[in-house]
Amino acid sequence: MRLVSFDAGSGPRAALLREGRIYDIWGAAFAAGRGSDRTIEAILEGGLLSEVASVESEGVPVEGVDLLPPVTRPGKILCIGLNYRSHAEEQGVEAPEAPTFFAKFANALAAPGAAVTLPRGSEKVDYEAEVAFVIGDRCKEVSEADAMEHVAGYTLLNDLSARDWQFKTPQWMPGKVFDGSAPCGPALVTSDEAGPHDAIEIELRLNGEVMQSASTAELIHSVPSLVAQLSSLMTLEPGDVVSTGTPAGVGASRDPRVWLSDGDEIEISSPQLGVLQTRIAAHA
């Protein structure tokens, strides 16, 4: 199952995506008692994912709908650094024994197809193709063996990074939190449809040229391992987004280096998760 979010005029609304068309899921029985909150987050918080079904209708083509990030108000956006051995090697560092992580915030989210404005004061903005997973229910101190029971599904995320800001301090976050620095989508693909957690493929193209290509089979800390380790440090909530890290090929490690500029087109694609497109715009 693939769930998307769109602006219904009164706020974000979840819908089912199937074969290029969007279908309403809010039939009378399912919508009862949901009030005005008809988001993916509400579905997860209510434990309703297994109840989602399309209304008998023809739906509408997805091309005519302005999508939002699948989860529009996550309580946490946790990003894992140096989680592909190839990326750690190109950075010249040892693969971390424990997950290296940092946070982004809701201001960083950008919709599929959005134009992201380069931040003022940075001349070194980079791309990072990532697979993110979404937590399905409240959980704490989860075992690795039980971890996948708490994963609702997956989406694509571009961890846009202002490298000059990122390395001004020992903490990376200054370069990670600018507005629009987390394009996300196009859909939340449930775990049963996405397939094995260690077989999700991603590829990033910049202006048509392949820059990154990998699979989650190459993760140092797997999805179940991340759920277990993160939930040992904090309570994870439904709708929390965890982005699993980027493989080799980032612009900062190339010779010559590649920095994003006005008009650049980024496409992250996955046979399992779809296509996330982002356009880069110059700062005003």
GROMACS .gro file of C-alpha atoms in nm, residues 21-256:
model
  236
   21ARG     CA    1  -0.411   0.746  -0.943
   22ILE     CA    2  -0.512   0.880  -0.602
   23TYR     CA    3  -0.813   0.732  -0.423
   24ASP     CA    4  -1.011   0.864  -0.130
   25ILE     CA    5  -0.985   0.644   0.180
   26TRP     CA    6  -1.226   0.841   0.396
   27GLY     CA    7  -1.548   0.649   0.353
   28ALA     CA    8  -1.820   0.701   0.610
   29ALA     CA    9  -1.718   0.412   0.834
   30PHE     CA   10  -1.346   0.485   0.829
   31ALA     CA   11  -1.388   0.862   0.871
   32ALA     CA   12  -1.629   0.836   1.164
   33GLY     CA   13  -1.484   1.001   1.470
   34ARG     CA   14  -1.173   1.124   1.290
   35GLY     CA   15  -1.286   1.487   1.296
   36SER     CA   16  -1.081   1.716   1.075
   37ASP     CA   17  -0.753   1.527   1.128
   38ARG     CA   18  -0.739   1.296   0.829
   39THR     CA   19  -0.363   1.272   0.798
   40ILE     CA   20  -0.121   0.982   0.778
   41GLU     CA   21  -0.012   1.077   1.130
   42ALA     CA   22  -0.371   1.035   1.254
   43ILE     CA   23  -0.392   0.695   1.088
   44LEU     CA   24  -0.073   0.583   1.260
   45GLU     CA   25  -0.161   0.734   1.597
   46GLY     CA   26  -0.500   0.559   1.586
   47GLY     CA   27  -0.353   0.223   1.489
   48LEU     CA   28  -0.565   0.231   1.174
   49LEU     CA   29  -0.316   0.141   0.901
   50SER     CA   30  -0.459  -0.209   0.855
   51GLU     CA   31  -0.808  -0.061   0.809
   52VAL     CA   32  -0.722   0.166   0.517
   53ALA     CA   33  -0.918   0.084   0.204
   54SER     CA   34  -1.010   0.280  -0.105
   55VAL     CA   35  -1.359   0.399  -0.172
   56GLU     CA   36  -1.509   0.254  -0.489
   57SER     CA   37  -1.431   0.539  -0.725
   58GLU     CA   38  -1.221   0.608  -1.031
   59GLY     CA   39  -0.978   0.825  -0.840
   60VAL     CA   40  -0.783   1.110  -0.996
   61PRO     CA   41  -0.445   1.114  -1.175
   62VAL     CA   42  -0.161   1.188  -0.934
   63GLU     CA   43  -0.009   1.427  -1.188
   64GLY     CA   44  -0.289   1.673  -1.121
   65VAL     CA   45  -0.244   1.675  -0.743
   66ASP     CA   46   0.012   1.880  -0.547
   67LEU     CA   47   0.154   1.631  -0.302
   68LEU     CA   48   0.290   1.714   0.041
   69PRO     CA   49   0.556   1.520   0.233
   70PRO     CA   50   0.386   1.195   0.338
   71VAL     CA   51   0.422   1.281   0.708
   72THR     CA   52   0.361   1.654   0.743
   73ARG     CA   53   0.417   1.705   1.117
   74PRO     CA   54   0.660   1.445   1.249
   75GLY     CA   55   0.755   1.476   1.612
   76LYS     CA   56   1.111   1.381   1.520
   77ILE     CA   57   1.321   1.370   1.205
   78LEU     CA   58   1.627   1.163   1.296
   79CYS     CA   59   1.904   1.137   1.039
   80ILE     CA   60   2.182   0.878   1.053
   81GLY     CA   61   2.530   0.982   0.944
   82LEU     CA   62   2.807   0.767   0.797
   83ASN     CA   63   2.582   0.461   0.774
   84TYR     CA   64   2.716   0.329   0.444
   85ARG     CA   65   3.072   0.201   0.461
   86SER     CA   66   3.138   0.349   0.116
   87HIS     CA   67   3.039   0.695   0.240
   88ALA     CA   68   3.251   0.666   0.555
   89GLU     CA   69   3.546   0.566   0.338
   90GLU     CA   70   3.504   0.859   0.100
   91GLN     CA   71   3.495   1.088   0.407
   92GLY     CA   72   3.816   0.931   0.534
   93VAL     CA   73   3.670   0.812   0.866
   94GLU     CA   74   3.613   0.478   1.035
   95ALA     CA   75   3.264   0.331   1.018
   96PRO     CA   76   3.099   0.417   1.353
   97GLU     CA   77   3.035   0.131   1.595
   98ALA     CA   78   2.718   0.304   1.719
   99PRO     CA   79   2.484   0.509   1.495
  100THR     CA   80   2.587   0.870   1.446
  101PHE     CA   81   2.269   1.073   1.435
  102PHE     CA   82   2.143   1.429   1.426
  103ALA     CA   83   1.804   1.597   1.395
  104LYS     CA   84   1.618   1.796   1.138
  105PHE     CA   85   1.291   1.976   1.211
  106ALA     CA   86   0.956   2.019   1.038
  107ASN     CA   87   1.072   2.342   0.867
  108ALA     CA   88   1.316   2.127   0.669
  109LEU     CA   89   1.043   1.924   0.499
  110ALA     CA   90   0.982   1.994   0.131
  111ALA     CA   91   0.718   1.836  -0.088
  112PRO     CA   92   0.780   1.610  -0.387
  113GLY     CA   93   0.855   1.827  -0.689
  114ALA     CA   94   0.919   2.137  -0.478
  115ALA     CA   95   1.176   2.406  -0.550
  116VAL     CA   96   1.416   2.444  -0.257
  117THR     CA   97   1.578   2.783  -0.218
  118LEU     CA   98   1.949   2.780  -0.139
  119PRO     CA   99   2.020   2.926   0.205
  120ARG     CA  100   2.188   3.263   0.234
  121GLY     CA  101   2.546   3.251   0.354
  122SER     CA  102   2.625   2.908   0.211
  123GLU     CA  103   2.805   2.838  -0.115
  124LYS     CA  104   2.846   2.464  -0.058
  125VAL     CA  105   2.507   2.292  -0.053
  126ASP     CA  106   2.521   1.919  -0.124
  127TYR     CA  107   2.272   1.638  -0.200
  128GLU     CA  108   2.230   1.309  -0.009
  129ALA     CA  109   1.996   1.035  -0.132
  130GLU     CA  110   1.847   0.837   0.156
  131VAL     CA  111   1.585   0.578   0.242
  132ALA     CA  112   1.379   0.686   0.542
  133PHE     CA  113   1.145   0.478   0.750
  134VAL     CA  114   0.843   0.592   0.951
  135ILE     CA  115   0.759   0.467   1.298
  136GLY     CA  116   0.414   0.312   1.321
  137ASP     CA  117   0.343   0.317   1.695
  138ARG     CA  118   0.477   0.435   2.028
  139CYS     CA  119   0.773   0.220   2.129
  140LYS     CA  120   1.059   0.217   2.377
  141GLU     CA  121   1.349  -0.025   2.431
  142VAL     CA  122   1.253  -0.244   2.137
  143SER     CA  123   1.456  -0.556   2.065
  144GLU     CA  124   1.611  -0.591   1.722
  145ALA     CA  125   1.408  -0.910   1.672
  146ASP     CA  126   1.081  -0.719   1.724
  147ALA     CA  127   1.187  -0.394   1.557
  148MET     CA  128   1.008  -0.436   1.225
  149GLU     CA  129   0.673  -0.461   1.403
  150HIS     CA  130   0.711  -0.090   1.475
  151VAL     CA  131   0.797   0.026   1.121
  152ALA     CA  132   0.495   0.153   0.927
  153GLY     CA  133   0.678   0.191   0.599
  154TYR     CA  134   0.937   0.378   0.395
  155THR     CA  135   0.983   0.690   0.187
  156LEU     CA  136   1.264   0.874   0.008
  157LEU     CA  137   1.445   1.169   0.163
  158ASN     CA  138   1.711   1.408   0.032
  159ASP     CA  139   1.933   1.521   0.321
  160LEU     CA  140   2.037   1.852   0.166
  161SER     CA  141   2.344   1.976   0.354
  162ALA     CA  142   2.519   2.312   0.368
  163ARG     CA  143   2.873   2.177   0.408
  164ASP     CA  144   3.031   2.511   0.498
  165TRP     CA  145   2.785   2.547   0.788
  166GLN     CA  146   2.799   2.179   0.877
  167PHE     CA  147   3.166   2.184   0.972
  168LYS     CA  148   3.182   2.521   1.145
  169THR     CA  149   3.122   2.344   1.478
  170PRO     CA  150   3.178   1.989   1.608
  171GLN     CA  151   2.802   1.935   1.575
  172TRP     CA  152   2.672   1.891   1.219
  173MET     CA  153   2.327   2.039   1.269
  174PRO     CA  154   2.397   2.401   1.158
  175GLY     CA  155   2.435   2.272   0.803
  176LYS     CA  156   2.136   2.040   0.817
  177VAL     CA  157   1.841   2.249   0.934
  178PHE     CA  158   1.777   2.519   0.673
  179ASP     CA  159   1.427   2.554   0.532
  180GLY     CA  160   1.355   2.288   0.271
  181SER     CA  161   1.662   2.079   0.356
  182ALA     CA  162   1.461   1.755   0.372
  183PRO     CA  163   1.262   1.695   0.053
  184CYS     CA  164   1.059   1.384   0.127
  185GLY     CA  165   0.822   1.149  -0.055
  186PRO     CA  166   0.646   1.082  -0.278
  187ALA     CA  167   0.459   0.822  -0.069
  188LEU     CA  168   0.467   0.622   0.250
  189VAL     CA  169   0.513   0.269   0.116
  190THR     CA  170   0.407   0.014   0.374
  191SER     CA  171   0.658  -0.250   0.475
  192ASP     CA  172   0.468  -0.535   0.309
  193GLU     CA  173   0.478  -0.359  -0.029
  194ALA     CA  174   0.833  -0.225   0.001
  195GLY     CA  175   0.970  -0.572   0.063
  196PRO     CA  176   1.271  -0.672   0.274
  197HIS     CA  177   1.427  -0.387   0.471
  198ASP     CA  178   1.772  -0.481   0.340
  199ALA     CA  179   1.685  -0.484  -0.031
  200ILE     CA  180   1.560  -0.130  -0.104
  201GLU     CA  181   1.749   0.032  -0.391
  202ILE     CA  182   1.813   0.404  -0.440
  203GLU     CA  183   1.974   0.612  -0.713
  204LEU     CA  184   2.033   0.986  -0.732
  205ARG     CA  185   2.067   1.176  -1.058
  206LEU     CA  186   2.179   1.538  -1.075
  207ASN     CA  187   2.072   1.700  -1.402
  208GLY     CA  188   2.039   1.351  -1.549
  209GLU     CA  189   2.380   1.223  -1.437
  210VAL     CA  190   2.396   0.932  -1.191
  211MET     CA  191   2.578   1.047  -0.877
  212GLN     CA  192   2.476   0.785  -0.618
  213SER     CA  193   2.352   0.428  -0.641
  214ALA     CA  194   2.317   0.177  -0.358
  215SER     CA  195   2.093  -0.059  -0.165
  216THR     CA  196   1.997  -0.079   0.201
  217ALA     CA  197   2.179  -0.415   0.200
  218GLU     CA  198   2.491  -0.197   0.238
  219LEU     CA  199   2.381  -0.020   0.557
  220ILE     CA  200   2.621  -0.053   0.850
  221HIS     CA  201   2.334  -0.025   1.098
  222SER     CA  202   2.026  -0.191   0.949
  223VAL     CA  203   1.669  -0.071   0.990
  224PRO     CA  204   1.597  -0.317   1.277
  225SER     CA  205   1.925  -0.222   1.443
  226LEU     CA  206   1.842   0.148   1.420
  227VAL     CA  207   1.496   0.098   1.571
  228ALA     CA  208   1.647  -0.099   1.859
  229GLN     CA  209   1.933   0.142   1.926
  230LEU     CA  210   1.731   0.464   1.891
  231SER     CA  211   1.446   0.330   2.103
  232SER     CA  212   1.695   0.250   2.377
  233LEU     CA  213   1.778   0.622   2.393
  234MET     CA  214   1.433   0.776   2.351
  235THR     CA  215   1.067   0.691   2.306
  236LEU     CA  216   0.978   0.672   1.937
  237GLU     CA  217   0.634   0.798   1.839
  238PRO     CA  218   0.402   0.722   1.544
  239GLY     CA  219   0.500   0.942   1.252
  240ASP     CA  220   0.863   0.985   1.358
  241VAL     CA  221   1.090   0.978   1.052
  242VAL     CA  222   1.430   0.809   1.058
  243SER     CA  223   1.651   0.867   0.754
  244THR     CA  224   1.903   0.586   0.726
  245GLY     CA  225   2.206   0.761   0.573
  246THR     CA  226   2.356   0.820   0.232
  247PRO     CA  227   2.597   0.613   0.019
  248ALA     CA  228   2.914   0.726  -0.156
  249GLY     CA  229   2.902   0.985  -0.430
  250VAL     CA  230   2.815   1.307  -0.248
  251GLY     CA  231   2.932   1.628  -0.408
  252ALA     CA  232   3.172   1.718  -0.127
  253SER     CA  233   3.382   1.407  -0.193
  254ARG     CA  234   3.414   1.446  -0.568
  255ASP     CA  235   3.711   1.589  -0.757
  256PRO     CA  236   3.626   1.853  -0.853
   0.00000   0.00000   0.00000
